[in-house]
Short mmCIF file of C-alpha atoms and ligand atoms in Angstrom, two decimals:
data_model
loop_
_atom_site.label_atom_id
_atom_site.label_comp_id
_atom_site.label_asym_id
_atom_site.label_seq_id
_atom_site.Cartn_x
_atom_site.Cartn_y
_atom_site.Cartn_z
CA UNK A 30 -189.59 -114.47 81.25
CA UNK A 31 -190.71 -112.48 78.40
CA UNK A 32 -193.01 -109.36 78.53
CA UNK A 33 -194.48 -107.09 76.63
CA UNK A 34 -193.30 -103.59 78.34
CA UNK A 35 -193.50 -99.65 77.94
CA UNK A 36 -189.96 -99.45 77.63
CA UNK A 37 -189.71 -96.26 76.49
CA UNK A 38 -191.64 -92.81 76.69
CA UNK A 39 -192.54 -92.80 72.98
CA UNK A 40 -194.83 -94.80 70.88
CA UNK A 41 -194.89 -98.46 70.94
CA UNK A 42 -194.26 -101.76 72.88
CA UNK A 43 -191.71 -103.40 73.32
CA UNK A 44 -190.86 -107.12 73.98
CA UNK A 45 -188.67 -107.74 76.70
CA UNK A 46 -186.93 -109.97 79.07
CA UNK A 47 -187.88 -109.88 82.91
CA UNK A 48 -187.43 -111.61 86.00
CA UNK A 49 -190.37 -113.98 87.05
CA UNK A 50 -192.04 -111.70 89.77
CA UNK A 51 -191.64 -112.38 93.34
CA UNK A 52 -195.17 -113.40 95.22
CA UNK A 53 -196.36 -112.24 98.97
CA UNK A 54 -198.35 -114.23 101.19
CA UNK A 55 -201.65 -113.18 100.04
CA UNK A 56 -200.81 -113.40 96.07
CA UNK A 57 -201.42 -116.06 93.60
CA UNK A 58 -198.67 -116.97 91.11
CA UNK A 59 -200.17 -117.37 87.53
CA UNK A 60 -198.79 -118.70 84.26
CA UNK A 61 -200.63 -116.64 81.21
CA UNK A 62 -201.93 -118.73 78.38
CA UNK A 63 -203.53 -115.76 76.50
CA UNK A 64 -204.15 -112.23 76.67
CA UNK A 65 -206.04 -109.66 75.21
CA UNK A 66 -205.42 -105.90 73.99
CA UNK A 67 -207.82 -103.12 75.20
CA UNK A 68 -207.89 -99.67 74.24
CA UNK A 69 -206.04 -98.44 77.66
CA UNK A 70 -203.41 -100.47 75.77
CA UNK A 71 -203.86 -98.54 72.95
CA UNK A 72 -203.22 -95.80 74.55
CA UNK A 73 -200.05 -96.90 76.27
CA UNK A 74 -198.91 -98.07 72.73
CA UNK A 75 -199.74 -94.54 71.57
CA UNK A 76 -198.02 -92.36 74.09
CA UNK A 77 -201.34 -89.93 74.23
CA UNK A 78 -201.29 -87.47 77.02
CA UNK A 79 -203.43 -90.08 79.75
CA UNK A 80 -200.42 -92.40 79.13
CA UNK A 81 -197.89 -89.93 79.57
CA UNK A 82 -199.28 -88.30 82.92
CA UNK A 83 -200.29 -92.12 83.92
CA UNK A 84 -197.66 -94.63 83.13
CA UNK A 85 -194.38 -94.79 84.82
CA UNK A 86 -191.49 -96.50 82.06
CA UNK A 87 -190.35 -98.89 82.37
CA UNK A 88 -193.60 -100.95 82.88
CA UNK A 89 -194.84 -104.31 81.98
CA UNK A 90 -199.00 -103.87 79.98
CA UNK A 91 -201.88 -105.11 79.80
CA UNK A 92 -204.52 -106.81 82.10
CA UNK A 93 -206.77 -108.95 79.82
CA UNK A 94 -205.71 -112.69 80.81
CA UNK A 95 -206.47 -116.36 81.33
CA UNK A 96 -203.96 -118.40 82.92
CA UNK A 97 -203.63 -121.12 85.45
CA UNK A 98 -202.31 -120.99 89.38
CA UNK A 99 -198.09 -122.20 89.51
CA UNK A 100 -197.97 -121.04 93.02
CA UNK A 101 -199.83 -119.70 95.77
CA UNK A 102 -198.50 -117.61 98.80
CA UNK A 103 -199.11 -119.26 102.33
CA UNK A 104 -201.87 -117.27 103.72
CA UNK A 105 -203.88 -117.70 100.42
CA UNK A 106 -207.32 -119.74 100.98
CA UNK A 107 -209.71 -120.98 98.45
CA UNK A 108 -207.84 -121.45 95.67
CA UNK A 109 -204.81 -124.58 94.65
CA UNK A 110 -202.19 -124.81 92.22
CA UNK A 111 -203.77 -125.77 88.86
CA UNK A 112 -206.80 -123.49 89.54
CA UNK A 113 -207.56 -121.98 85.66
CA UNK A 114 -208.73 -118.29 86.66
CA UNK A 115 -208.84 -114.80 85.01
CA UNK A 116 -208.74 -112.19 87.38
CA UNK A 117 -209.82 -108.31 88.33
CA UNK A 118 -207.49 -105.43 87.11
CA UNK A 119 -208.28 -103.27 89.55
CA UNK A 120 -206.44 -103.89 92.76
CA UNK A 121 -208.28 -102.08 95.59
CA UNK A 122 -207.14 -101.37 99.05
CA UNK A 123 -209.75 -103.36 101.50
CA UNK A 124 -209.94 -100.72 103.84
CA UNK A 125 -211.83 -97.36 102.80
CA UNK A 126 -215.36 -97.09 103.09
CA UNK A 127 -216.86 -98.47 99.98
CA UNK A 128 -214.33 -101.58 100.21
CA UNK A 129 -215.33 -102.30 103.61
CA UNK A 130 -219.39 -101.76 102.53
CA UNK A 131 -218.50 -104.52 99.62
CA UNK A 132 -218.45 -102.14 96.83
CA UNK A 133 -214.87 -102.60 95.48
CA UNK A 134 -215.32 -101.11 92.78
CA UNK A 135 -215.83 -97.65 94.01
CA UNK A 136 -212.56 -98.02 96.06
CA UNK A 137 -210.66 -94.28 96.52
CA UNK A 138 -207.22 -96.28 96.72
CA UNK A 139 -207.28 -98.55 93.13
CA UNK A 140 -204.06 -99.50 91.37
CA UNK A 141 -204.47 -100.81 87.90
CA UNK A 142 -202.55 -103.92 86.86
CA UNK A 143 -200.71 -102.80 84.37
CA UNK A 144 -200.83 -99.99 84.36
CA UNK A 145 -199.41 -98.73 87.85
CA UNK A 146 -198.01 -102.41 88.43
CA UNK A 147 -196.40 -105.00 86.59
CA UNK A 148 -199.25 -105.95 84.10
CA UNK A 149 -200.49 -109.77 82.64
CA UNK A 150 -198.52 -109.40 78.87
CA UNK A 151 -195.96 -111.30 80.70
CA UNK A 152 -195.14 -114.73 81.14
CA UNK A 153 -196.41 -114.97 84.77
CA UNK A 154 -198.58 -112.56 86.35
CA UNK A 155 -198.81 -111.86 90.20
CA UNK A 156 -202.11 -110.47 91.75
CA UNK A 157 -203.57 -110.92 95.27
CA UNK A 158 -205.68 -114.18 95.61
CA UNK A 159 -209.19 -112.00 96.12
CA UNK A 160 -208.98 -110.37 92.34
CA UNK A 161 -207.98 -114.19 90.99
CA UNK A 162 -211.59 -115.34 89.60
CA UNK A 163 -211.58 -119.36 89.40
CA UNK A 164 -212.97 -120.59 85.84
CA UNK A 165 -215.83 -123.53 85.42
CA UNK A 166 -214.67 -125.83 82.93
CA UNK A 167 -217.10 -124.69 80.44
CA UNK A 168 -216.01 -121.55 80.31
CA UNK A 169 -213.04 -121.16 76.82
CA UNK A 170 -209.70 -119.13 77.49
CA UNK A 171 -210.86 -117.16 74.94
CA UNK A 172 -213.52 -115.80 76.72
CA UNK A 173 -211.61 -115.83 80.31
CA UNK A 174 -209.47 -113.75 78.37
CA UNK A 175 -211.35 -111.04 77.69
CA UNK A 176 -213.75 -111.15 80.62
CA UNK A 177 -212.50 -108.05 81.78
CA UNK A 178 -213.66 -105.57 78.92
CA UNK A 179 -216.40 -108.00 78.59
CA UNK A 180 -217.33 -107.33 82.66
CA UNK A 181 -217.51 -103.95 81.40
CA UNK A 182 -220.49 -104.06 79.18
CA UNK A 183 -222.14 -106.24 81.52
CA UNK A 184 -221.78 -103.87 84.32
CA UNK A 185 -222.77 -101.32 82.05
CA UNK A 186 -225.81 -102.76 80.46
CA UNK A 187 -227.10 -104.73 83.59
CA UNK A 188 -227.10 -101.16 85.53
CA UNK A 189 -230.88 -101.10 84.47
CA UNK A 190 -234.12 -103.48 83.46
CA UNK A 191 -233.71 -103.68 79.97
CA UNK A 192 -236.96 -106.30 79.18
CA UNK A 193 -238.88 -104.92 76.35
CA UNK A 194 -236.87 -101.77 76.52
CA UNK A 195 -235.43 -99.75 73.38
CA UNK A 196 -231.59 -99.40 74.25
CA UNK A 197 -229.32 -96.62 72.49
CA UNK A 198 -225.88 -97.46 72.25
CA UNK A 199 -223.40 -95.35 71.46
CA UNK A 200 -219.79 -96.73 70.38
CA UNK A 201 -219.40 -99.99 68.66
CA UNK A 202 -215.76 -100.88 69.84
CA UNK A 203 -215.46 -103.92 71.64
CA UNK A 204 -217.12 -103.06 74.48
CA UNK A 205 -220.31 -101.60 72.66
CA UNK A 206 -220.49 -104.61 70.87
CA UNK A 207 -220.82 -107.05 73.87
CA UNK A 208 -222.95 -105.00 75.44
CA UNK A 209 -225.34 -105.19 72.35
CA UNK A 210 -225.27 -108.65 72.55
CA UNK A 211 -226.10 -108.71 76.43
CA UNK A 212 -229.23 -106.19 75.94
CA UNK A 213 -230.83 -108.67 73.52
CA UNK A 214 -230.00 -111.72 75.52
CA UNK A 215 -231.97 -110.80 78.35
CA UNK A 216 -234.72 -109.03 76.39
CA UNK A 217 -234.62 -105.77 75.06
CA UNK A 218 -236.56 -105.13 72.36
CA UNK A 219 -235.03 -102.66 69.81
CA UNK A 220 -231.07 -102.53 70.28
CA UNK A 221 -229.75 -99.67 68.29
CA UNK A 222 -225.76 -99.15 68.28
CA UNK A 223 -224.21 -96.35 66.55
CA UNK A 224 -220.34 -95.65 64.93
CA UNK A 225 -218.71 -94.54 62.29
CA UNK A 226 -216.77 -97.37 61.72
CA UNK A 227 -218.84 -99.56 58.99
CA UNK A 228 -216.81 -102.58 60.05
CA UNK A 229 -217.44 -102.34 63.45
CA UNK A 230 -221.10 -101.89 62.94
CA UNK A 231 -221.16 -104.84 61.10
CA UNK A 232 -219.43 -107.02 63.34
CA UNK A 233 -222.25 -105.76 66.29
CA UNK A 234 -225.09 -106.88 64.28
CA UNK A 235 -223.63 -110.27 63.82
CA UNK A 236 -223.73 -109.84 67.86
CA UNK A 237 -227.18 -108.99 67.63
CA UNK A 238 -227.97 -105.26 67.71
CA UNK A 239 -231.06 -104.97 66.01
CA UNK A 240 -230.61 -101.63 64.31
CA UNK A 241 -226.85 -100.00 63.19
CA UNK A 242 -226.48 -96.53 62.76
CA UNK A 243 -223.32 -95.02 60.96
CA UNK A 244 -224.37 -91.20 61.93
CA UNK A 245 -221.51 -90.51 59.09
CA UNK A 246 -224.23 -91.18 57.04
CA UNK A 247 -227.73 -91.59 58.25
CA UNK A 248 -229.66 -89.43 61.00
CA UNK A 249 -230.81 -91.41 64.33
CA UNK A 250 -233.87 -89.45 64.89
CA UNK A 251 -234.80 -90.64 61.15
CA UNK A 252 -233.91 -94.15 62.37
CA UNK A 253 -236.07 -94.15 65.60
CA UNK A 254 -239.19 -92.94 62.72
CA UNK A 255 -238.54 -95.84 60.60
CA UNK A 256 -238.52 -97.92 63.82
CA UNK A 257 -241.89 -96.54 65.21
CA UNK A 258 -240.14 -95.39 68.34
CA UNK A 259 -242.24 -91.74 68.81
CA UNK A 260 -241.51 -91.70 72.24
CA UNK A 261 -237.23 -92.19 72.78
CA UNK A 262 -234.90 -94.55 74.03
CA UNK A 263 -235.62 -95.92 77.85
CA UNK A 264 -231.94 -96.89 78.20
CA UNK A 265 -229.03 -95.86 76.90
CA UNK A 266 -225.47 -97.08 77.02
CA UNK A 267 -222.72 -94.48 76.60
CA UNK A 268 -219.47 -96.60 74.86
CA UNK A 269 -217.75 -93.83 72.80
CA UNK A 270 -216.58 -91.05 75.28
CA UNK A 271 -217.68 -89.00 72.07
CA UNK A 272 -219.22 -85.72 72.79
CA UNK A 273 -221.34 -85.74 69.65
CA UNK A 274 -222.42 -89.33 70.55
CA UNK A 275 -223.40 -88.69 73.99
CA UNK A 276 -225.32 -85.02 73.14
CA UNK A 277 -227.44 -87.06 70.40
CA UNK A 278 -228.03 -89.68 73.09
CA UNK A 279 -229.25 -86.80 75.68
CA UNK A 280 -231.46 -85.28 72.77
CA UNK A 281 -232.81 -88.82 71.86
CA UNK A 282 -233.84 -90.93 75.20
CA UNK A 283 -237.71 -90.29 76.13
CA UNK A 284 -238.94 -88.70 79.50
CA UNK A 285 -237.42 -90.88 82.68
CA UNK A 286 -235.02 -92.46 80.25
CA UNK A 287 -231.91 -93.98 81.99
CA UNK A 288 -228.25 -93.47 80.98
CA UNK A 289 -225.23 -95.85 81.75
CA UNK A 290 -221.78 -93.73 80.71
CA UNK A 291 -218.53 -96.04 80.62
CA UNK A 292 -216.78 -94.21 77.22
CA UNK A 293 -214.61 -91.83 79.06
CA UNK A 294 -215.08 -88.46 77.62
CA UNK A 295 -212.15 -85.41 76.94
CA UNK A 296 -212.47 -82.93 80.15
CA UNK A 297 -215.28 -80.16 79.80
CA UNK A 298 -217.42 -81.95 77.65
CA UNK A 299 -220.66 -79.39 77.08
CA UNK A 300 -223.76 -81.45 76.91
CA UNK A 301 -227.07 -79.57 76.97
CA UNK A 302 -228.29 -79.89 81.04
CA UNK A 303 -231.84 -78.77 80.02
CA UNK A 304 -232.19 -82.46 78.64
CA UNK A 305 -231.38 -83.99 82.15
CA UNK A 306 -233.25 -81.63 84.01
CA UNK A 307 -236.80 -81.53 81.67
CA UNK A 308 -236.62 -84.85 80.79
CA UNK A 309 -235.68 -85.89 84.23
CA UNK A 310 -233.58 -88.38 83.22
CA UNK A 311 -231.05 -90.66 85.40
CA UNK A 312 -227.03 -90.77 85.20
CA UNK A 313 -225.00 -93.29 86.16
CA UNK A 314 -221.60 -93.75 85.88
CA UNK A 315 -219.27 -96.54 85.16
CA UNK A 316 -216.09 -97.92 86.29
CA UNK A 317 -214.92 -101.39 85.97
CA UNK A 318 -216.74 -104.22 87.17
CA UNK A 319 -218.46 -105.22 90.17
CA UNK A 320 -216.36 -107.32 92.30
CA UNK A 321 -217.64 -110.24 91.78
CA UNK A 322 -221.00 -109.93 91.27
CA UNK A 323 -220.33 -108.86 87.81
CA UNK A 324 -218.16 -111.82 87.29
CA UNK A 325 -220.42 -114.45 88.20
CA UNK A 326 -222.86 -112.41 86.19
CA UNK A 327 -220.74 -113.09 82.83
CA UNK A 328 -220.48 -117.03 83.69
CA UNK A 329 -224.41 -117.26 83.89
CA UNK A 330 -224.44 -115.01 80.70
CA UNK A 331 -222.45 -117.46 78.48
CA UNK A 332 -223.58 -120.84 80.72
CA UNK A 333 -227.49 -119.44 79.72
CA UNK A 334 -226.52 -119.13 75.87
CA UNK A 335 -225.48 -116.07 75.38
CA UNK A 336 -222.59 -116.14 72.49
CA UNK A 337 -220.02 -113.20 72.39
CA UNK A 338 -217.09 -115.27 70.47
CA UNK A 339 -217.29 -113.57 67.13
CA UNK A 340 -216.07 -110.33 68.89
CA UNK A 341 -212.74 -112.32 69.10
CA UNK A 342 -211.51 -111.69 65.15
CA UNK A 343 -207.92 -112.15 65.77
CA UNK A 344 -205.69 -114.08 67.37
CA UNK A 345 -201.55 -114.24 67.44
CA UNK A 346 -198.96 -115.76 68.93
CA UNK A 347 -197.20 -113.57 71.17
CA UNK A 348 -194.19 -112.63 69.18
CA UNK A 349 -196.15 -111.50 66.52
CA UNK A 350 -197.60 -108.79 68.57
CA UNK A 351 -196.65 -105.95 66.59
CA UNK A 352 -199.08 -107.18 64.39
CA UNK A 353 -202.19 -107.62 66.96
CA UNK A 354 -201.12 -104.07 67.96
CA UNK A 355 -201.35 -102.86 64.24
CA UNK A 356 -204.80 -104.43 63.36
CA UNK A 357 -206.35 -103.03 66.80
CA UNK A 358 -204.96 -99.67 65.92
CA UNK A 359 -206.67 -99.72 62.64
CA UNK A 360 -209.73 -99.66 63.80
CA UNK A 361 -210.82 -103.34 61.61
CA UNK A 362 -210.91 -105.56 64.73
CA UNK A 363 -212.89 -106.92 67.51
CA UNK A 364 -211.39 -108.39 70.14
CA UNK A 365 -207.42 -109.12 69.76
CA UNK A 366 -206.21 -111.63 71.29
CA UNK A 367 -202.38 -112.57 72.13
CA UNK A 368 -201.33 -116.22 73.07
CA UNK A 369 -198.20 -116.76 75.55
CA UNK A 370 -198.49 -121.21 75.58
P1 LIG B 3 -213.20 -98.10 71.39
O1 LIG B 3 -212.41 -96.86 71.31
O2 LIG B 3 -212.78 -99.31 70.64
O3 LIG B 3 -214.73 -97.79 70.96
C1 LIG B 3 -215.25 -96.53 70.81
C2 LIG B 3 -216.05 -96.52 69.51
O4 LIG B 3 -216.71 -95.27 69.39
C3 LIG B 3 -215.17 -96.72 68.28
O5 LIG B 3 -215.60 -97.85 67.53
C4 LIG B 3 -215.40 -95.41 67.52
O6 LIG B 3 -215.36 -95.58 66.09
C5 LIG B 3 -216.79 -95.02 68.02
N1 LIG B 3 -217.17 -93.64 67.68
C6 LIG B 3 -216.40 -92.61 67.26
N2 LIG B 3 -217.17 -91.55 66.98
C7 LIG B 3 -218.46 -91.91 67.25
C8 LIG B 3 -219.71 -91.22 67.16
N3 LIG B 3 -219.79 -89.94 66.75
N4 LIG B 3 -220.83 -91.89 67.50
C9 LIG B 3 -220.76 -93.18 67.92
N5 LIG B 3 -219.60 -93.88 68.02
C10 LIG B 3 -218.47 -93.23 67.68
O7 LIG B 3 -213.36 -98.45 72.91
P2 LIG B 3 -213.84 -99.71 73.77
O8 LIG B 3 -212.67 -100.50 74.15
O9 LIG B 3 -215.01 -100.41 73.14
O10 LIG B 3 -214.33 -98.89 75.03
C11 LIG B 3 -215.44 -98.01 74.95
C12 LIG B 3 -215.23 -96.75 75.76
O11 LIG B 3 -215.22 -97.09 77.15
C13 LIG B 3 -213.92 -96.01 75.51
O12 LIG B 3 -214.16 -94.62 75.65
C14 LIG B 3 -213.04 -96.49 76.65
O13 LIG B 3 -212.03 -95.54 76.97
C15 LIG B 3 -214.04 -96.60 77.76
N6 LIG B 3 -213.73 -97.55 78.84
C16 LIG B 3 -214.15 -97.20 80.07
C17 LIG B 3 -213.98 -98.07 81.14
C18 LIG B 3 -214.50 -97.70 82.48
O14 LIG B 3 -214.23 -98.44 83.44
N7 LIG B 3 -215.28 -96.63 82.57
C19 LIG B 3 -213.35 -99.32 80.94
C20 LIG B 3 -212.96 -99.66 79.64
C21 LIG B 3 -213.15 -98.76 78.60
ZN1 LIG B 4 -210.76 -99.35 99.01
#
């Protein structure tokens, strides 16, 4: 079968020719139809220094798919060959304390499909049958296949009550994007996002932030005055892992405001801890999804009206993937998305 691999500890991907993976008892078979590239990708492509302490080579990428059930191993229950499903990256182990108390996602013992096992840029993809997440009908592959990044900003944005509430987001990749779009589909009133990328700021207001911000250029504390907000953001949404970003979120959220961090900052980032303390406001941080709650969260989202596609700009077949690689790396994308069938 073809993949898409690390095939070498230098920049890039590679395509390449594997075997189709062997399956255990407890795994589910799938055959990809499409894929899509997230910025761990990005990384991977880029050799950074996360890749090179994380990712052993030779290794099969990504973990953004939709595909349907070929086979199913014989202890597997609740799901049948010709099931359509996307399914959870993170493969926890079932037995540690928070797995066993039904919060998966704070498992100690998490492998990442891949990027510590064989990942879903591949022709078939085998995961256990509990991260498999069965599809309704009404549900596109397009959106399957990006419910994972897209499980992100709804984990991230759901963390608090956001009705009527003035949300600060920070970072409009992908992920800040969606979770723009999420805020203002259950009612938030003002939705400010903020960048630097002009293109990606206008691609979230198509999405429905209600206010962009390119700090290159304009002040946020000037914004909130033209807004009327005296007071500060209640909520804020950290989606940049950029210092700058999340000290003018600190220095902008009123009294009791509430912060969600998923951008994943460089080590040692100095924020000012007087903020926190004075304004006694609340941290939380982020890691993946909620399994499942999250998920089922995400169906409701889009079965209730909520529309996300225009984050999907670009889609290419599979053996053009250098180029979905290129465009994601320029920064003048949404979503990417790579198809396999
Ligand atoms: P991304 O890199 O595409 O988006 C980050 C955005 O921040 C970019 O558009 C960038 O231009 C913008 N930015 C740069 N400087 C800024 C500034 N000063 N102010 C505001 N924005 C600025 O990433 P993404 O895929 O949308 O993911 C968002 C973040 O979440 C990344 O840091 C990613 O590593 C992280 N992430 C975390 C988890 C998790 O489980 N915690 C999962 C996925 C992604
Ligand atoms: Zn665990």
């Amino acid at each position: 079968m073809k993949t898409l691999s690390k095939s070498f500890a230098k920049e890039g991907i590679w395509m390449e020719q594997a075997e189709k993976p062997e399956f255990g008892h407890n795994d589910v078979l799938i055959r990809v139809r499409k894929t899509a590239i997230c910025g761990t990708d990005i990384h991977i492509y880029n050799w950074d220094d996360w890749a090179q302490q994380t990712i052993p080579v030779p290794m099969t990428v990504g973990h953004e798919f939709v595909g349907v059930i070929e086979e199913i191993g014989q202890e597997v229950q609740g799901f049948s060959i010709g099931d359509r499903v996307s399914g959870e990256g993170h493969i926890t182990c079932g037995y540690c304390r928070n797995c066993r108390a039904g919060r998966r996602h704070l498992c100690r013992n998490t492998y990442g499909v891949g990027v510590d096992r064989p990942g879903a840029f591949a022709e078939y993809l085998v995961i256990p049958a509990v991260n498999a997440f069965k599809l309704p009908n009404d549900i596109s592959d397009e959106m399957a296949a990006i419910f994972d990044p897209f499980g992100n900003a709804v984990h991230t944005a759901l963390s608090y009550d956001l009705v009527g509430e003035d949300v600060l987001i920070t970072g409009a990749g992908p992920i800040g994007i969606m979770a723009a779009a999420v805020c203002r589909h259950v009612g938030a009133r003002h939705v400010v996002i903020t960048d630097v990328n002009s293109y990606r700021l206008d691609l979230a207001k198509k999405l429905g932030a209600t206010r962009t911000v390119d700090v290159s250029k304009e002040n946020l504390k000037d914004v909130m005055d033209e807004l009327g907000m005296t007071e500060g953001f209640d909520v804020g949404l950290e989606m940049s892992g950029v210092p700058s970003a999340v000290q003018s979120m600190f220095a902008t959220m009123n009294n009791g405001g509430k912060i969600a961090m998923l951008g994943i900052p460089p080590a040692n980032m100095g924020v000012d801890w007087n903020q926190v303390i004075f304004k006694g406001l609340q941290i939380k941080g982020i890691y993946g999804r909620e399994m499942f709650e999250t998920w089922y969260k995400m169906v409701s989202l889009l079965q209730s009206g909520l529309d996300i596609s225009p984050i999907i700009t670009h889609q290419f077949d599979v053996d053009d993937f250098q180029q979905g690689f290129d465009v994601m790396r320029s920064g003048l994308s949404g979503k990417v998305i790579l198809n396999w069938k």
